[in-house]
Coordinates of N, CA and C and ligand atoms in Angstrom, one line a residue:
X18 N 10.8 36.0 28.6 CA 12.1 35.4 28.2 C 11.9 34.7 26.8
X19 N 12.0 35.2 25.8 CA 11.8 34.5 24.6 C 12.8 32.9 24.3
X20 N 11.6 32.6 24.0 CA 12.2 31.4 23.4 C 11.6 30.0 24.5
X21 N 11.8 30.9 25.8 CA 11.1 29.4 27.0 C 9.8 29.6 27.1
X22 N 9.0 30.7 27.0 CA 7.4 30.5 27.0 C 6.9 29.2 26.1
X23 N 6.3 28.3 27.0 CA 5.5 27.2 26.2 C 4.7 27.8 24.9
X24 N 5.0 27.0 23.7 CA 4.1 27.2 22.7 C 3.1 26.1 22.9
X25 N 2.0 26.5 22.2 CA 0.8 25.7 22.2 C 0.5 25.9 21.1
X26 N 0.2 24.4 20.2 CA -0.7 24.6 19.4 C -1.9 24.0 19.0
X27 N -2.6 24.9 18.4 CA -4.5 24.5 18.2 C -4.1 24.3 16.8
X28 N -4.9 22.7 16.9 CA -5.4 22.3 15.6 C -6.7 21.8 15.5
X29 N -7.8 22.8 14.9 CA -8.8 23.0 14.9 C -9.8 23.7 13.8
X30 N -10.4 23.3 13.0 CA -11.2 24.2 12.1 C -12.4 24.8 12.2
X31 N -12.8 24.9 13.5 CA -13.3 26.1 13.3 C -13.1 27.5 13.7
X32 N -13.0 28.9 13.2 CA -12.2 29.5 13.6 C -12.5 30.1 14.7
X33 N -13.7 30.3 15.2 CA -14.1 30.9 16.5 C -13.7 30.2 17.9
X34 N -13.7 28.8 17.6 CA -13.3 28.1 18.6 C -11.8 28.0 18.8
X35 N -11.0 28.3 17.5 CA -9.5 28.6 17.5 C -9.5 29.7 18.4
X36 N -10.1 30.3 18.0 CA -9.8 32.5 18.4 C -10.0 32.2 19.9
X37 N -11.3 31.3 20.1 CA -11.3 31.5 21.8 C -10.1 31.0 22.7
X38 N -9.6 29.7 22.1 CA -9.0 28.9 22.6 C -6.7 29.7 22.8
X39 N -7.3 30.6 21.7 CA -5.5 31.3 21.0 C -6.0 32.3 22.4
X40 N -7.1 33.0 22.0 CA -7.4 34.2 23.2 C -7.0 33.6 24.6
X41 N -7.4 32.6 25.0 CA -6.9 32.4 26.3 C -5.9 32.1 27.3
X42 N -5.5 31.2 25.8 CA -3.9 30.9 26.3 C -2.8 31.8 26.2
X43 N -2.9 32.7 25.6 CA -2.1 34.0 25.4 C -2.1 35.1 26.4
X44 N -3.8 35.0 27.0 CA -3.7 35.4 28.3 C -3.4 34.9 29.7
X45 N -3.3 33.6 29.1 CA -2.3 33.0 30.2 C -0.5 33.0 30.0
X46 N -0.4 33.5 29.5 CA 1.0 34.1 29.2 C 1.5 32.8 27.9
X47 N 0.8 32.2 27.2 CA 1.7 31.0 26.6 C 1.6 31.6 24.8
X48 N 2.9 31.2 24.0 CA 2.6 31.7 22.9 C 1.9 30.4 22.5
X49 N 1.4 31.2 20.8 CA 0.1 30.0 20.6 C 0.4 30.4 18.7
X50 N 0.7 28.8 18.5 CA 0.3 28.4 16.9 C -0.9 28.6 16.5
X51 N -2.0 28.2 15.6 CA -2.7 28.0 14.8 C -2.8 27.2 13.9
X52 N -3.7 25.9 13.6 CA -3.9 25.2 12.0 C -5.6 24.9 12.3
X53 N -6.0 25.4 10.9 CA -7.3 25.0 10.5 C -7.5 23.5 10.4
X54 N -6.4 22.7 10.1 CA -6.6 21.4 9.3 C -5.5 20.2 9.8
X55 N -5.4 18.8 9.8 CA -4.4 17.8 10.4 C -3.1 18.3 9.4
X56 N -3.1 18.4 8.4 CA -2.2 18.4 7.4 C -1.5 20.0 7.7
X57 N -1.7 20.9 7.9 CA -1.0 22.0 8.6 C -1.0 21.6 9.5
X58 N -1.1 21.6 10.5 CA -1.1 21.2 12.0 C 0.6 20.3 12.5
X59 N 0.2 19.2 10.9 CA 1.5 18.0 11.6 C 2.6 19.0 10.4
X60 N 2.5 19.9 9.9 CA 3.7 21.0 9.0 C 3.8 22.0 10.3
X61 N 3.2 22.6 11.0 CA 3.3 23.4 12.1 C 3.8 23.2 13.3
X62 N 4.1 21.5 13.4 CA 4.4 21.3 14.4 C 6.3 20.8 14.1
X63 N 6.0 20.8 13.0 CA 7.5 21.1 12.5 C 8.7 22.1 12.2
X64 N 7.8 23.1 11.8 CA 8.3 24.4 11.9 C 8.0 25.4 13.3
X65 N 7.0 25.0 14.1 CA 7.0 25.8 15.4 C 7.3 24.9 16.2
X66 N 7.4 23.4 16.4 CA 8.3 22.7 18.2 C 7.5 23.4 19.0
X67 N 6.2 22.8 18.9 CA 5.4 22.9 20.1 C 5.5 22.5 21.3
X68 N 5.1 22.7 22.4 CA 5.0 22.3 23.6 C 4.3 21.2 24.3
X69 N 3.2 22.0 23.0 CA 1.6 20.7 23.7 C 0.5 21.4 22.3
X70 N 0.3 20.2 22.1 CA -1.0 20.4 21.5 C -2.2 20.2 22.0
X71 N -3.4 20.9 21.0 CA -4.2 21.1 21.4 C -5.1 20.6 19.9
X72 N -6.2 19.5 20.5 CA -6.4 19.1 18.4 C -8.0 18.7 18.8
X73 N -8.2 18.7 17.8 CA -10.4 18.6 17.6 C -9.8 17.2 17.1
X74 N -10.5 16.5 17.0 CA -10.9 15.6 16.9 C -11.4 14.8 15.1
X75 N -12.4 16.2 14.7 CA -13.1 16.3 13.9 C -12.4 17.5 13.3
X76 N -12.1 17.0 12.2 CA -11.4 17.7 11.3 C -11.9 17.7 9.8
X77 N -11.9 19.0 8.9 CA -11.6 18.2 7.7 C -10.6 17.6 7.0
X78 N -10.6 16.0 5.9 CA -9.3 15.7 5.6 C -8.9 14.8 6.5
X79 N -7.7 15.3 6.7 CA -7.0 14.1 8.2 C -7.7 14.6 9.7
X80 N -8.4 13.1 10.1 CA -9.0 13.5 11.2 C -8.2 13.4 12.3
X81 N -8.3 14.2 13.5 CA -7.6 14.3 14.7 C -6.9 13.1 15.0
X82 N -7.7 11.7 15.2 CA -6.9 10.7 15.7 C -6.2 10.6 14.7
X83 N -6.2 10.3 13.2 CA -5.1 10.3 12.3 C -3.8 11.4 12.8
X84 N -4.5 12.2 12.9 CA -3.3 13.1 13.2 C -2.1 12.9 14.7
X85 N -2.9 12.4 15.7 CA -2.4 12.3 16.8 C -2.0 10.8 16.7
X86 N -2.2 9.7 15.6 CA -1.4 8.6 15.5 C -0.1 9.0 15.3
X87 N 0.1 9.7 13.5 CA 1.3 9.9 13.0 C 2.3 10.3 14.5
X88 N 1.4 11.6 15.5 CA 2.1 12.1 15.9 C 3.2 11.5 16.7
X89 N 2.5 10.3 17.6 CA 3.0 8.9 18.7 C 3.4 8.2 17.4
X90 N 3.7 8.1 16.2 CA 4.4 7.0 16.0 C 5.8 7.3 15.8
X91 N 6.0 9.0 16.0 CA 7.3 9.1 15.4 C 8.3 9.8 16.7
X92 N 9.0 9.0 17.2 CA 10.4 9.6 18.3 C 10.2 10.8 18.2
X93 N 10.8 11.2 17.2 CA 10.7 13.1 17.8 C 9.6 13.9 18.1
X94 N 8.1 13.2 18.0 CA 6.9 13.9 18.3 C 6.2 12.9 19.4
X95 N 7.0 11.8 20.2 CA 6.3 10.7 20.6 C 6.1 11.5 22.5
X96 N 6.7 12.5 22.5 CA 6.6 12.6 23.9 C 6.1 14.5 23.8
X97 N 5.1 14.7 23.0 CA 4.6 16.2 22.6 C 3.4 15.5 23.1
X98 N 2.9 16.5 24.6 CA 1.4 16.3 25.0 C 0.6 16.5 23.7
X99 N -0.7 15.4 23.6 CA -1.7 15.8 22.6 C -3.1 15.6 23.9
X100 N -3.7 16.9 23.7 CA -5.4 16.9 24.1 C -6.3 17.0 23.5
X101 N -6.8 16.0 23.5 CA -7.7 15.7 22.1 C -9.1 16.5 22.6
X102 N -9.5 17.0 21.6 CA -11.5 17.9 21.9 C -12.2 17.4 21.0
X103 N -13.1 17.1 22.0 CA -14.0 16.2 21.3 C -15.4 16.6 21.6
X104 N -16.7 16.9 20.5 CA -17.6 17.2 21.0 C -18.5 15.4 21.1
X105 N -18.1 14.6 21.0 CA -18.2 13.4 20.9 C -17.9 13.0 22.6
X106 N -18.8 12.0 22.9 CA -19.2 12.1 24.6 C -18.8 10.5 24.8
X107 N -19.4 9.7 23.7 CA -19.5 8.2 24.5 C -18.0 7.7 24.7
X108 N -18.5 6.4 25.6 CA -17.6 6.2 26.4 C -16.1 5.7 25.2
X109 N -16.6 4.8 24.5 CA -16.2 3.8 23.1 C -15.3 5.1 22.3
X110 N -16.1 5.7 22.1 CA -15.0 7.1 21.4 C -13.4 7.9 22.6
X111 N -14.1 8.0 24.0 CA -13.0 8.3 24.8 C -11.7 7.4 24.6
X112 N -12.2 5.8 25.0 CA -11.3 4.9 24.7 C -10.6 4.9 23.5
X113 N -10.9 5.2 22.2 CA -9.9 5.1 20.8 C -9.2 6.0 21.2
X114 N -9.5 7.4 21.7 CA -8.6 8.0 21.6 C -7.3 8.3 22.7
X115 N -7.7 7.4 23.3 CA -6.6 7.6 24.4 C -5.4 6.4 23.9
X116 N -6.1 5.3 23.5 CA -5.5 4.2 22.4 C -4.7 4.6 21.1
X117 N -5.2 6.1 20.7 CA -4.1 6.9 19.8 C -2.6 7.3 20.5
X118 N -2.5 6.8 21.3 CA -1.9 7.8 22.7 C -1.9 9.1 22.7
X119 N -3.3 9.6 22.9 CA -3.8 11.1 23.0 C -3.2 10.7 24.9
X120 N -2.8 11.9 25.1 CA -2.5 12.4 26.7 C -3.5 12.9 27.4
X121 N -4.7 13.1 26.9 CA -6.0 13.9 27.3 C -6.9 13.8 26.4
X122 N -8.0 14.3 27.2 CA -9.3 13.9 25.9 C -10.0 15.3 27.0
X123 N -10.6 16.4 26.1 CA -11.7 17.0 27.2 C -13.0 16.9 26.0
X124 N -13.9 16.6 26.3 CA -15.4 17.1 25.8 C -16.0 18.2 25.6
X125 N -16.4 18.5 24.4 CA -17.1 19.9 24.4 C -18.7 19.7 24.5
X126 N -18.7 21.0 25.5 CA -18.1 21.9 25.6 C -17.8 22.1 27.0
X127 N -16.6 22.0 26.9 CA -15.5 22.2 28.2 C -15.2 23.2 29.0
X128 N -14.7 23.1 30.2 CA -14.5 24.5 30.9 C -13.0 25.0 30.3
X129 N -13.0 26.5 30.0 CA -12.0 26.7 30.0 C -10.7 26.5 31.1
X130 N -11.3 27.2 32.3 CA -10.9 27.0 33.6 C -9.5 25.3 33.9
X131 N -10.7 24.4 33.4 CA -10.3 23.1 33.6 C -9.2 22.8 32.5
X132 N -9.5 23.2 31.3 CA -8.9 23.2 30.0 C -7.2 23.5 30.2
X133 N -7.1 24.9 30.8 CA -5.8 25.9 31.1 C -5.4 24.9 32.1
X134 N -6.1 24.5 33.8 CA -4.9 23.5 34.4 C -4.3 22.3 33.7
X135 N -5.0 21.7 33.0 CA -5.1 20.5 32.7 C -3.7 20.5 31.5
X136 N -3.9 21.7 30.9 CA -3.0 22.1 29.8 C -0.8 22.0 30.4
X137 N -1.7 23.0 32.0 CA -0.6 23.0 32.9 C 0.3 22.3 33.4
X138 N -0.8 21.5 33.8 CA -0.3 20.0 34.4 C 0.9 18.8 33.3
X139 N 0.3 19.3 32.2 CA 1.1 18.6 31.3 C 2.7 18.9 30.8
X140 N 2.4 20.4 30.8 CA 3.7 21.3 30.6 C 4.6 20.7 31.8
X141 N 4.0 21.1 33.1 CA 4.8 20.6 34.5 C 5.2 19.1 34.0
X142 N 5.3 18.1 33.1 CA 5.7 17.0 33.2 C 6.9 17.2 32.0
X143 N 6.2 18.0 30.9 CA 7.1 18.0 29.3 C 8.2 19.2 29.4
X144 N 7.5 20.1 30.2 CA 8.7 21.1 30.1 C 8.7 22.3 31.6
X145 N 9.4 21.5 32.4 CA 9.2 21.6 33.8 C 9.6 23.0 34.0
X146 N 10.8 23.2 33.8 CA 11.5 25.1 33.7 C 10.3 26.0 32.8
X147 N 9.4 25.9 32.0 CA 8.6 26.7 32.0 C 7.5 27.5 33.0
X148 N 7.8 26.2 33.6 CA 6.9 26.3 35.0 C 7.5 26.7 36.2
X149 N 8.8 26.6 36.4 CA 9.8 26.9 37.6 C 10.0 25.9 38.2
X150 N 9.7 24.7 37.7 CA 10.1 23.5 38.4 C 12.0 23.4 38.3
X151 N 12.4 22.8 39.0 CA 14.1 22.7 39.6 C 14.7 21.3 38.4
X152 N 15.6 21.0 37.8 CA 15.8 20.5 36.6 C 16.8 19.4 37.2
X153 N 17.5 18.2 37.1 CA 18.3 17.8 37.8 C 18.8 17.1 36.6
X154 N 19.8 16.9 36.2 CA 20.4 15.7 35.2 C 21.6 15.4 35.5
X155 N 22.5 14.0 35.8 CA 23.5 13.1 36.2 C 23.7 14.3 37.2
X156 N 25.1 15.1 38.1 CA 25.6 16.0 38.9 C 25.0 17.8 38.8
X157 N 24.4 17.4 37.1 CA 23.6 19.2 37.1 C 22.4 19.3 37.7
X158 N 22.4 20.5 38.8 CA 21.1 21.0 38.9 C 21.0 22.5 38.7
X159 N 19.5 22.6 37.9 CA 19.3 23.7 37.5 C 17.8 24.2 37.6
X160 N 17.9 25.5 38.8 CA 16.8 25.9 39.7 C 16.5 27.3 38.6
X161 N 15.5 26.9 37.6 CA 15.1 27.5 36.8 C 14.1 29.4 37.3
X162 N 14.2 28.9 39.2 CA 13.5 30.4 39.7 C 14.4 31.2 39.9
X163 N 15.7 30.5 40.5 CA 16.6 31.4 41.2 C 17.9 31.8 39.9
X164 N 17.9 30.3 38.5 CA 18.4 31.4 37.6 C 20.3 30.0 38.1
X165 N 19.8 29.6 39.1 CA 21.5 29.0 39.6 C 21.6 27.8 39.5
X166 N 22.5 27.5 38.5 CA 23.4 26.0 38.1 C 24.5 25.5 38.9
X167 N 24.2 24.2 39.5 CA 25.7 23.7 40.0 C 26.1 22.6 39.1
X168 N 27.0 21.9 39.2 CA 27.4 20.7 39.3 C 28.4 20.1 40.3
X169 N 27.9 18.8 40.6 CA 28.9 17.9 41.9 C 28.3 19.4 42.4
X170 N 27.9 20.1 43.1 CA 27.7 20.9 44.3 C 28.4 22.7 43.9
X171 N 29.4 23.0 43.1 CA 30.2 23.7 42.4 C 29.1 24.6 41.7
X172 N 28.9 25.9 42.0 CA 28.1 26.9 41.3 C 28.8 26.8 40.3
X173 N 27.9 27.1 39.0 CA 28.3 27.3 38.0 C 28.0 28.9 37.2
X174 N 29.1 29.8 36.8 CA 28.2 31.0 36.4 C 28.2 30.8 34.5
X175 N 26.6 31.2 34.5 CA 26.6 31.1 32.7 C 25.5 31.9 32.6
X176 N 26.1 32.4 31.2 CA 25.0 33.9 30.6 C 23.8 33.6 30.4
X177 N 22.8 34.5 30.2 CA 21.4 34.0 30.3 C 21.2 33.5 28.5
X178 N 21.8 33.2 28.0 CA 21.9 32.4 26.5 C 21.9 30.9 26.8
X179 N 23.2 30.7 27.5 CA 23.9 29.3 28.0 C 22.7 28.9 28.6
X180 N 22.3 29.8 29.6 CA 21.4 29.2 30.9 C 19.9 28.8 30.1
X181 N 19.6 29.6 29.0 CA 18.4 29.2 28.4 C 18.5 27.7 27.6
X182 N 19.9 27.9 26.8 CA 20.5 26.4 26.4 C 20.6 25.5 27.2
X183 N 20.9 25.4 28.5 CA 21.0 24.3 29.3 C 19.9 23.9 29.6
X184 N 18.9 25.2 29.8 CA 17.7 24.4 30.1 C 17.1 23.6 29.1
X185 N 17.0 23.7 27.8 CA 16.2 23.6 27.0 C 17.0 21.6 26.9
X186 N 18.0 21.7 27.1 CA 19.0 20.4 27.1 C 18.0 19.5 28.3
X187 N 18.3 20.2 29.2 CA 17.8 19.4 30.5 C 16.4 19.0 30.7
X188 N 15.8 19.6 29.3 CA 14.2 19.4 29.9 C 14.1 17.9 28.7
X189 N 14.8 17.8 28.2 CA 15.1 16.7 27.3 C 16.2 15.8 27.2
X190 N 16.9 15.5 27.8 CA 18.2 14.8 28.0 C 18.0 13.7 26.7
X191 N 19.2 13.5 26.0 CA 19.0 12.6 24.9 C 18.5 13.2 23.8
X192 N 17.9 13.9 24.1 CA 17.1 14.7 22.5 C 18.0 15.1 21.7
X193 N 18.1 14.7 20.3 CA 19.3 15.9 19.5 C 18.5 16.8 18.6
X194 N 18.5 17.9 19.4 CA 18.4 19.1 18.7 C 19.1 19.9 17.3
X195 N 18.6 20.2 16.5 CA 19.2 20.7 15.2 C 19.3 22.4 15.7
X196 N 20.2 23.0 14.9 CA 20.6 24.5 15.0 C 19.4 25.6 14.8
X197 N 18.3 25.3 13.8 CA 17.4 26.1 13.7 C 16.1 25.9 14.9
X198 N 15.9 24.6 15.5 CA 15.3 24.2 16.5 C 15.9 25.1 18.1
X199 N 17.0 25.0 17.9 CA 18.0 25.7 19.3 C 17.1 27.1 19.3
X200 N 18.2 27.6 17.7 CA 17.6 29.2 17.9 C 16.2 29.5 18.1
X201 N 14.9 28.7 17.7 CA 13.9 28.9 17.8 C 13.7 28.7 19.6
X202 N 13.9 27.7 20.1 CA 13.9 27.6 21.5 C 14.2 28.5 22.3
X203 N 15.9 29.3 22.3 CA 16.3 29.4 23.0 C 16.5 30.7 22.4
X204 N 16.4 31.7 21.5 CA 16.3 32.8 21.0 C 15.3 33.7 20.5
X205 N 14.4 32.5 20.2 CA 13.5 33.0 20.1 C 12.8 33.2 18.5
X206 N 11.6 32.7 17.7 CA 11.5 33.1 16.5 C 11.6 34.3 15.4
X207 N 11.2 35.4 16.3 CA 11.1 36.7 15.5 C 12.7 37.3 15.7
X208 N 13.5 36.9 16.3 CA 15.4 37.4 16.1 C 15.9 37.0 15.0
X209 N 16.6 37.5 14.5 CA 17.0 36.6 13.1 C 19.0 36.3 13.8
X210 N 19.0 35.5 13.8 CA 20.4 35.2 14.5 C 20.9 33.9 13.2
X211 N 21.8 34.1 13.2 CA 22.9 33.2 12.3 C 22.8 31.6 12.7
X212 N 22.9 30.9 12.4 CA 22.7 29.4 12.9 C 24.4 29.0 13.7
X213 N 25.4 29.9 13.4 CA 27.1 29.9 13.9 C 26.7 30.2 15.3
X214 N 26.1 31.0 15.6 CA 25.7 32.0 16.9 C 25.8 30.5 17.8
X215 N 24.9 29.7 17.3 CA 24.4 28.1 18.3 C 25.6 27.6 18.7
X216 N 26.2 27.4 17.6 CA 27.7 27.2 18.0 C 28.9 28.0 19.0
X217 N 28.1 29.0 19.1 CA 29.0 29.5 19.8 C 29.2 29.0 20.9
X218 N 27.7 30.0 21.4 CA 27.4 29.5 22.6 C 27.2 28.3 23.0
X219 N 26.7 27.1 22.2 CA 27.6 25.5 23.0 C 29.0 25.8 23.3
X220 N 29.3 26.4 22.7 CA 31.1 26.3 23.6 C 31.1 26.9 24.3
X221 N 30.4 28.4 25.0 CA 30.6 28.8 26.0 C 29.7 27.9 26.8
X222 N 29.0 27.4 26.9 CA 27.9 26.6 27.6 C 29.2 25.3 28.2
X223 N 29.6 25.1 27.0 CA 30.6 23.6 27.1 C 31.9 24.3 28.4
X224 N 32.2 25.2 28.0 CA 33.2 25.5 29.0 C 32.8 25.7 29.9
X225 N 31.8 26.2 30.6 CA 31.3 26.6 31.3 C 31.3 25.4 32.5
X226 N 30.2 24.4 31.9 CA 30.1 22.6 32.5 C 31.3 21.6 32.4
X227 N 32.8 22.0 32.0 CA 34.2 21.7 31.9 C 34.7 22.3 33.0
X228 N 34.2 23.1 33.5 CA 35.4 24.4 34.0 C 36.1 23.5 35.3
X229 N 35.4 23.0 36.3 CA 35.6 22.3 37.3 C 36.3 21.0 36.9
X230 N 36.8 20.1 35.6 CA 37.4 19.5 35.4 C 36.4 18.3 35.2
X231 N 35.3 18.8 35.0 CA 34.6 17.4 34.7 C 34.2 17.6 33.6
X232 N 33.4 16.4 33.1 CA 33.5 15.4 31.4 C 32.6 16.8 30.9
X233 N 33.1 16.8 29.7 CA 32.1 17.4 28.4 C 30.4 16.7 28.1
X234 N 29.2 16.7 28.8 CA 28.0 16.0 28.6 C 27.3 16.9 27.5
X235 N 27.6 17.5 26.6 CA 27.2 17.8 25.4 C 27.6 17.1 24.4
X236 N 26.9 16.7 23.6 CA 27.7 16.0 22.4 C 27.2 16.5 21.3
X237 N 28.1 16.5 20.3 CA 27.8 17.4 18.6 C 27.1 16.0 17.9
X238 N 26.4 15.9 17.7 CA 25.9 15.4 16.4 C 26.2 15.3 14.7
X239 N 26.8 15.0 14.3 CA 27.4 15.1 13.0 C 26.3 15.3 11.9
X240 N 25.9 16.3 11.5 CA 24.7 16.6 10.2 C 23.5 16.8 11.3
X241 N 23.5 16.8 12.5 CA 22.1 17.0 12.8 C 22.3 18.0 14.2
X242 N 23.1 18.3 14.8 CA 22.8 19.2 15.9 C 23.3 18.7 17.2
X243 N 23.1 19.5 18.4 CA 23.5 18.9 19.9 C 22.6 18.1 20.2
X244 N 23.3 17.2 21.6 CA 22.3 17.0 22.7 C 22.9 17.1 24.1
X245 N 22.0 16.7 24.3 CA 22.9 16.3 26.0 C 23.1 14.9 26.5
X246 N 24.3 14.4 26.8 CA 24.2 13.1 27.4 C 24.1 12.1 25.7
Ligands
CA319 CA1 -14.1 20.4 14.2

C-alpha cells in the first residue's frame, strides 16, 4: 500500500554498515532513506517524513547527539523515534544519550534480530496502522486489518484514498499536515499527483465523517495544510 509502509531512516557514514542496515529493513518490508552525514540526515528527514530513525552516533561534522538534539527540540520532529548506535559501551555515554531524548540506544555491534524488534516496537507506538494495530480517536474507530471505519457505532464507507487519509490523521491527532507531506504519506513518493488531488479527497473524506450528521473533525489550516481535531 504505498504511502503507509513505515519509512526508516539511517543516518550513518559508513557505507557498508548503511547497506547492511537499508538491506534488512527492506527485507522486512519497510521503505528505507539514506544519509552519510547529520546535516543530510536532518534535510532528509524533511523531505522524506520518516517514521523512525536510525543514527550512529559518531558522525562526521554534526555528531549524532547534535543531531538527535535539534531533532527533540523541534514539535514537528519531537515525537519521530530516534535509535541511537553506538559502538561506544560505557555506562556515562548510554546516559547522555538517552538525555538527548534518543528513544533507544543499541551498541555495536548489535544483533540484527534485536535491532528489527526493537525498531518494531517503536513503530507499534508512532505509527500503530502500519502494524495493524485498531486506531480509536473521539467516536472514530479505525480497524486498520479489516479496512472498517465507524463512528458513534455507524459504519462508515470510504475509498481506499480517504481510508489511507484517515489513517494517516488518526495516527497523529493534532498534527497539521501540509499538502506535499499528505501526498507523500498517503500516495505515495514516486506518483506525481497535483497537490488539488489532497483537497479533494479531504472533502470526500469530510463527507464521508459528516454523513451521519455529526461535526466536521478535520480542520483546514490556512497556509499550512489539514489536521484532525
Ligand atoms: Ca560512524
Amino acid at each position: 500500500m504505498a504511502g503507509q509502509v513505515p519509512k526508516v531512516l539511517i543516518i550513518e557514514d559508513e557505507p557498508a554498515q548503511r547497506e547492511v542496515l537499508a538491506y534488512n529493513l527492506e527485507a522486512e518490508g519497510f521503505q528505507v532513506a539514506q544519509a552519510g552525514d547529520g546535516e543530510e540526515g536532518l534535510l532528509l528527514v524533511e523531505e522524506e517524513t520518516p517514521d523512525l530513525i536510525l543514527l550512529d552516533w559518531m558522525l562526521p561534522g554534526l555528531s549524532g547527539i547534535e543531531v538527535c538534539r535539534r531533532l527533540k527540540s523541534k514539535s514537528e520532529t519531537r515525537g519521530l523515534p530516534v535509535v541511537m548506535l553506538s559502538a561506544r559501551s560505557e555506562e556515562v555515554d548510554r546516559v547522555r544519550g538517552l538525555e538527548t531524548g534518543a528513544d533507544d540506544y543499541m551498541v555495536k555491534p548489535y544483533s540484527l534480530a534485536e535491532l528489527m524488534a526493537r525498531v518494531r516496537a517503536h513503530l507499534r507506538r508512532s505509527r500503530p496502522a502500519s502494524v495493524g494495530e485498531r486506531l480509536e480517536w473521539t467516536d472514530i474507530v479505525l480497524d486498520s486489518e479489516t479496512h472498517r471505519v465507524t463512528r458513534s457505532g455507524q459504519e462508515l464507507k470510504l475509498g481506499p484514498t480517504e481510508f489511507r487519509l484517515l489513517t494517516t490523521f488518526m495516527e497523529r491527532p493534532g498534527r497539521v499536515w501540509s499538502r506535499e507531506q499528505l501526498l507523500d504519506r498517503v500516495w505515495g513518493r514516486d506518483i506525481y499527483v497535483d497537490t488539488r488531488t489532497v483537497d479533494v479527497h479531504v472533502g470526500r473524506l469530510r463527507k464521508a465523517l459528516t454523513k451521519h450528521g455529526h461535526e466536521d473533525p478535520v480542520r483546514t489550516v490556512r497556509g499550512a495544510g489539514y489536521a484532525l481535531g
